[in-house]
């Protein structure tokens, strides 16, 4: 399999995505278990809700799979929700909340555009719904029995 070289812009978006990802991966356990432990929640709950989701795309990031970068955006939404919620209710933790939102934003923008640009470089594309409908219509008309 031949390797397609990444353009500088693609590398920049990958670095942005990984900076946000690694930032969240370091910040969340440090914040939730060391700097400001949450009372009333078990360690298992905290790990499952805030740390485990970040570990899901790790293998795909290591393998440099553009598809992983695309679906990792669903995971980063957890951290946007958490951060924006805490902006309202935890003003005493503003520094950590802003860091979480910064890292989540970097990851979201980086993953979005890395997946797009790298997918284009590799010739990957997502079929358009219009084409799928046309193919389905053609297949249906082909299988109709003439009366």
Coordinates of N, CA and C in Angstrom, one line a residue:
X1 N 0.8 -1.2 0.0 CA 0.0 0.0 0.0 C 0.9 1.2 0.0
X2 N 0.6 2.2 -0.9 CA 1.4 3.4 -1.0 C 0.9 4.4 0.0
X3 N 1.9 5.1 0.5 CA 1.6 6.1 1.5 C 1.4 7.5 0.8
X4 N 0.3 8.2 1.1 CA 0.1 9.5 0.6 C 0.6 10.5 1.6
X5 N 1.5 11.4 1.1 CA 2.0 12.4 2.0 C 1.0 13.4 2.4
X6 N 1.1 13.9 3.7 CA 0.1 14.9 4.2 C 0.6 16.3 3.8
X7 N -0.3 17.1 3.4 CA 0.0 18.5 3.1 C 0.2 19.2 4.4
X8 N 0.9 20.4 4.4 CA 1.1 21.1 5.6 C -0.2 21.5 6.4
X9 N -1.2 21.9 5.6 CA -2.4 22.3 6.3 C -3.1 21.1 7.0
X10 N -3.0 19.9 6.4 CA -3.5 18.7 7.0 C -2.8 18.4 8.3
X11 N -1.5 18.5 8.2 CA -0.7 18.3 9.4 C -1.0 19.3 10.5
X12 N -1.3 20.5 10.1 CA -1.6 21.5 11.1 C -2.9 21.2 11.8
X13 N -3.9 20.7 11.1 CA -5.2 20.3 11.7 C -5.0 19.1 12.5
X14 N -4.2 18.2 12.1 CA -3.9 17.0 13.0 C -3.3 17.4 14.3
X15 N -2.3 18.3 14.2 CA -1.6 18.8 15.4 C -2.6 19.5 16.3
X16 N -3.5 20.2 15.8 CA -4.6 20.9 16.5 C -5.5 19.9 17.2
X17 N -5.9 18.9 16.5 CA -6.7 17.9 17.1 C -6.0 17.1 18.2
X18 N -4.8 16.8 18.0 CA -4.1 16.0 19.0 C -3.7 16.9 20.2
X19 N -3.5 18.2 20.0 CA -3.2 19.1 21.1 C -4.5 19.1 22.0
X20 N -5.6 19.3 21.4 CA -6.9 19.3 22.2 C -7.1 18.0 22.9
X21 N -6.9 16.9 22.1 CA -7.2 15.6 22.7 C -6.2 15.3 23.9
X22 N -5.0 15.5 23.7 CA -4.0 15.2 24.8 C -4.2 16.2 25.9
X23 N -4.6 17.4 25.6 CA -4.9 18.4 26.7 C -6.1 17.9 27.5
X24 N -7.2 17.4 26.9 CA -8.3 16.9 27.6 C -7.9 15.6 28.4
X25 N -7.1 14.8 27.8 CA -6.7 13.5 28.4 C -5.8 13.8 29.7
X26 N -5.1 14.9 29.7 CA -4.3 15.2 30.9 C -5.2 16.0 31.9
X27 N -5.9 17.0 31.4 CA -6.7 17.9 32.2 C -7.8 17.2 33.0
X28 N -8.6 16.4 32.4 CA -9.8 15.8 33.0 C -9.4 15.0 34.3
X29 N -8.5 14.0 34.2 CA -8.2 13.3 35.4 C -7.6 14.2 36.5
X30 N -6.7 15.0 36.0 CA -6.0 15.9 37.0 C -7.0 16.8 37.7
X31 N -7.9 17.4 37.0 CA -8.9 18.3 37.5 C -9.9 17.6 38.4
X32 N -10.4 16.4 37.9 CA -11.5 15.8 38.6 C -11.1 14.9 39.8
X33 N -9.8 14.4 39.8 CA -9.4 13.5 40.8 C -8.3 14.2 41.8
X34 N -7.6 15.2 41.3 CA -6.6 15.8 42.1 C -6.9 17.3 42.5
X35 N -7.1 18.1 41.6 CA -7.3 19.6 41.8 C -8.6 19.9 42.5
X36 N -9.7 19.3 42.1 CA -11.0 19.6 42.6 C -11.9 18.3 42.6
X37 N -11.6 17.4 43.5 CA -12.3 16.1 43.5 C -13.8 16.4 43.7
X38 N -14.7 15.6 43.1 CA -16.1 15.8 43.2 C -16.6 14.9 44.4
X39 N -17.3 15.6 45.3 CA -17.9 14.8 46.4 C -19.2 14.3 46.0
X40 N -19.5 13.1 46.4 CA -20.8 12.5 46.1 C -20.8 11.6 44.9
X41 N -19.7 11.5 44.2 CA -19.6 10.7 43.0 C -18.4 9.7 43.3
X42 N -18.7 8.4 42.9 CA -17.7 7.4 43.1 C -16.6 7.6 42.0
X43 N -15.4 7.1 42.3 CA -14.3 7.2 41.3 C -14.6 6.5 40.1
X44 N -15.3 5.3 40.2 CA -15.7 4.6 39.0 C -16.6 5.4 38.1
X45 N -17.6 6.0 38.7 CA -18.5 6.9 37.9 C -17.8 8.0 37.2
X46 N -16.9 8.7 37.9 CA -16.1 9.8 37.4 C -15.3 9.3 36.2
X47 N -14.6 8.1 36.4 CA -13.8 7.6 35.3 C -14.6 7.2 34.1
X48 N -15.8 6.5 34.4 CA -16.6 6.1 33.3 C -17.2 7.2 32.5
X49 N -17.6 8.3 33.1 CA -18.3 9.4 32.4 C -17.3 10.4 31.8
X50 N -16.2 10.6 32.5 CA -15.3 11.7 32.0 C -13.9 11.3 31.4
X51 N -13.5 10.1 31.7 CA -12.2 9.7 31.2 C -12.3 8.6 30.2
X52 N -13.1 7.6 30.4 CA -13.3 6.5 29.5 C -13.6 6.9 28.0
X53 N -14.6 7.9 27.9 CA -14.9 8.3 26.5 C -13.6 8.8 25.7
X54 N -12.7 9.4 26.5 CA -11.5 9.9 25.8 C -10.6 8.8 25.3
X55 N -10.7 7.7 25.9 CA -9.8 6.6 25.6 C -10.3 5.8 24.3
X56 N -11.6 6.0 24.0 CA -12.1 5.3 22.8 C -11.4 5.6 21.5
X57 N -11.1 6.8 21.2 CA -10.5 7.0 19.9 C -8.9 6.9 19.9
X58 N -8.4 6.5 21.0 CA -6.9 6.5 21.1 C -6.3 5.6 20.1
X59 N -6.8 4.4 19.9 CA -6.2 3.5 18.9 C -6.2 4.0 17.5
X60 N -7.4 4.6 17.1 CA -7.5 5.2 15.8 C -6.6 6.4 15.6
X61 N -6.4 7.2 16.7 CA -5.5 8.3 16.6 C -4.0 7.8 16.4
X62 N -3.7 6.8 17.1 CA -2.3 6.2 16.9 C -2.1 5.6 15.5
X63 N -3.2 5.0 15.0 CA -3.1 4.4 13.6 C -3.3 5.5 12.5
X64 N -3.6 6.7 12.9 CA -3.8 7.8 12.0 C -5.0 7.5 11.1
X65 N -6.1 7.1 11.6 CA -7.3 6.8 10.8 C -8.2 8.0 10.7
X66 N -8.3 8.6 9.5 CA -9.2 9.8 9.4 C -10.6 9.6 9.9
X67 N -11.1 8.4 9.7 CA -12.5 8.1 10.1 C -12.6 8.3 11.7
X68 N -11.6 7.9 12.4 CA -11.6 8.0 13.9 C -11.7 9.5 14.2
X69 N -10.9 10.3 13.5 CA -11.0 11.8 13.8 C -12.4 12.3 13.5
X70 N -13.1 11.8 12.6 CA -14.4 12.2 12.3 C -15.4 11.9 13.4
X71 N -15.4 10.6 13.8 CA -16.4 10.2 14.9 C -15.9 10.7 16.3
X72 N -14.7 11.0 16.5 CA -14.3 11.5 17.8 C -15.0 12.8 18.1
X73 N -15.5 13.5 17.1 CA -16.3 14.7 17.4 C -17.5 14.5 18.2
X74 N -18.1 13.3 18.1 CA -19.2 13.0 18.9 C -18.8 12.9 20.4
X75 N -17.6 12.4 20.6 CA -17.2 12.3 22.0 C -16.8 13.6 22.6
X76 N -16.2 14.5 21.8 CA -15.8 15.8 22.3 C -17.0 16.6 22.7
X77 N -18.2 16.3 22.2 CA -19.4 17.1 22.6 C -19.7 16.9 24.1
X78 N -19.3 15.8 24.7 CA -19.5 15.6 26.1 C -18.8 16.7 26.9
X79 N -17.6 17.0 26.4 CA -16.8 18.0 27.1 C -17.2 19.4 26.9
X80 N -17.8 19.6 25.7 CA -18.5 20.9 25.5 C -19.7 21.1 26.5
X81 N -20.5 20.1 26.5 CA -21.6 20.2 27.5 C -21.2 20.4 28.9
X82 N -20.2 19.6 29.3 CA -19.7 19.7 30.7 C -19.2 21.1 30.9
X83 N -18.3 21.6 30.0 CA -17.7 22.9 30.2 C -18.7 24.0 30.2
X84 N -19.7 24.0 29.2 CA -20.7 25.1 29.2 C -21.6 25.1 30.4
X85 N -21.9 23.9 30.9 CA -22.7 23.7 32.1 C -22.0 24.3 33.3
X86 N -20.7 24.0 33.4 CA -19.9 24.5 34.6 C -19.7 26.0 34.5
X87 N -19.7 26.6 33.3 CA -19.6 28.0 33.2 C -20.7 28.7 34.0
X88 N -21.8 28.1 34.1 CA -23.0 28.7 34.8 C -23.0 28.4 36.3
X89 N -22.5 27.1 36.6 CA -22.7 26.7 38.0 C -21.4 26.6 38.9
X90 N -20.3 26.7 38.2 CA -19.0 26.5 39.0 C -18.1 27.7 38.7
X91 N -18.4 28.9 39.0 CA -17.6 30.0 38.6 C -16.3 30.0 39.4
X92 N -16.2 29.2 40.5 CA -15.0 29.1 41.2 C -13.9 28.3 40.5
X93 N -14.3 27.5 39.5 CA -13.4 26.7 38.7 C -13.3 27.2 37.3
X94 N -13.4 28.5 37.1 CA -13.4 29.1 35.8 C -12.1 28.8 35.0
X95 N -11.0 28.7 35.6 CA -9.7 28.4 34.9 C -9.8 27.0 34.3
X96 N -10.3 26.0 35.0 CA -10.3 24.7 34.5 C -11.4 24.5 33.5
X97 N -12.5 25.2 33.7 CA -13.6 25.2 32.7 C -13.1 25.8 31.4
X98 N -12.5 26.9 31.4 CA -12.0 27.5 30.2 C -10.9 26.7 29.5
X99 N -10.1 26.0 30.3 CA -9.1 25.1 29.7 C -9.8 23.9 29.0
X100 N -10.9 23.4 29.7 CA -11.6 22.3 29.1 C -12.3 22.7 27.7
X101 N -12.9 23.9 27.7 CA -13.5 24.4 26.5 C -12.5 24.7 25.4
X102 N -11.3 25.2 25.8 CA -10.2 25.4 24.8 C -9.8 24.1 24.2
X103 N -9.5 23.1 25.0 CA -9.0 21.9 24.5 C -10.1 21.2 23.6
X104 N -11.4 21.3 24.1 CA -12.5 20.7 23.4 C -12.6 21.4 22.0
X105 N -12.5 22.7 22.0 CA -12.6 23.4 20.7 C -11.5 23.1 19.8
X106 N -10.2 23.0 20.3 CA -9.1 22.6 19.5 C -9.3 21.2 18.9
X107 N -9.8 20.3 19.7 CA -10.0 18.9 19.2 C -11.1 18.9 18.2
X108 N -12.2 19.6 18.4 CA -13.3 19.6 17.5 C -13.0 20.2 16.1
X109 N -12.4 21.3 16.1 CA -12.0 22.0 14.9 C -10.9 21.1 14.2
X110 N -9.9 20.7 14.9 CA -8.8 19.9 14.3 C -9.3 18.6 13.8
X111 N -10.1 17.9 14.5 CA -10.6 16.6 14.0 C -11.5 16.8 12.8
X112 N -12.4 17.8 12.8 CA -13.3 18.0 11.7 C -12.5 18.3 10.4
X113 N -11.5 19.2 10.4 CA -10.8 19.5 9.2 C -9.7 18.5 8.9
X114 N -9.2 17.9 9.9 CA -8.2 16.8 9.5 C -8.9 15.7 8.8
X115 N -10.0 15.3 9.3 CA -10.8 14.2 8.6 C -11.1 14.6 7.2
X116 N -11.5 15.8 7.0 CA -11.9 16.3 5.7 C -10.7 16.3 4.7
X117 N -9.7 17.0 5.2 CA -8.5 17.1 4.3 C -7.8 15.8 4.1
X118 N -7.6 15.0 5.1 CA -6.9 13.7 4.9 C -7.7 12.8 4.1
X119 N -9.0 12.8 4.3 CA -9.9 12.0 3.5 C -9.8 12.3 2.0
X120 N -9.7 13.6 1.7 CA -9.6 14.1 0.3 C -8.2 13.6 -0.2
X121 N -7.2 13.7 0.6 CA -5.8 13.3 0.1 C -5.8 11.8 -0.2
X122 N -6.5 11.0 0.6 CA -6.5 9.6 0.4 C -7.6 9.1 -0.6
X123 N -8.4 10.1 -1.1 CA -9.4 9.7 -2.1 C -10.7 9.1 -1.5
X124 N -10.8 9.3 -0.2 CA -12.0 8.8 0.5 C -13.1 9.8 0.3
X125 N -14.4 9.4 0.2 CA -15.5 10.3 0.1 C -16.7 9.6 0.6
X126 N -17.6 10.5 1.1 CA -18.9 10.0 1.6 C -19.9 10.2 0.5
X127 N -20.6 9.1 0.2 CA -21.6 9.2 -0.9 C -22.7 10.2 -0.5
X128 N -23.2 10.9 -1.5 CA -24.2 11.9 -1.2 C -25.6 11.2 -1.3
X129 N -26.5 11.6 -0.4 CA -27.8 11.0 -0.4 C -28.5 11.1 -1.7
X130 N -28.3 12.1 -2.5 CA -28.9 12.3 -3.8 C -28.5 11.1 -4.7
X131 N -27.2 10.7 -4.6 CA -26.7 9.6 -5.4 C -27.3 8.3 -5.0
X132 N -27.4 8.1 -3.6 CA -28.0 6.9 -3.1 C -29.4 6.8 -3.5
X133 N -30.2 7.8 -3.5 CA -31.6 7.8 -3.9 C -31.7 7.5 -5.4
X134 N -30.8 8.1 -6.2 CA -30.8 7.8 -7.7 C -30.5 6.3 -7.9
X135 N -29.5 5.8 -7.2 CA -29.2 4.4 -7.4 C -30.3 3.5 -7.0
X136 N -31.0 3.8 -5.9 CA -32.1 3.0 -5.4 C -33.3 3.0 -6.4
X137 N -33.5 4.2 -6.9 CA -34.6 4.4 -7.9 C -34.3 3.6 -9.2
X138 N -33.0 3.6 -9.6 CA -32.6 2.9 -10.8 C -32.8 1.4 -10.6
X139 N -32.4 0.9 -9.4 CA -32.5 -0.5 -9.1 C -33.9 -0.9 -9.0
X140 N -34.8 -0.1 -8.5 CA -36.2 -0.4 -8.3 C -36.9 -0.5 -9.7
X141 N -36.5 0.5 -10.6 CA -37.1 0.5 -11.9 C -36.6 -0.7 -12.8
X142 N -35.4 -1.1 -12.5 CA -34.8 -2.3 -13.2 C -35.5 -3.6 -12.8
X143 N -35.9 -3.7 -11.6 CA -36.5 -4.9 -11.1 C -38.1 -5.0 -11.3
X144 N -38.6 -3.9 -11.8 CA -40.1 -3.8 -12.1 C -40.4 -4.8 -13.2
X145 N -41.5 -5.5 -13.0 CA -42.0 -6.4 -14.1 C -42.9 -5.6 -15.0
X146 N -42.5 -5.7 -16.3 CA -43.4 -5.0 -17.3 C -44.7 -5.8 -17.4
X147 N -45.9 -5.1 -17.4 CA -47.2 -5.8 -17.5 C -47.6 -5.9 -18.9

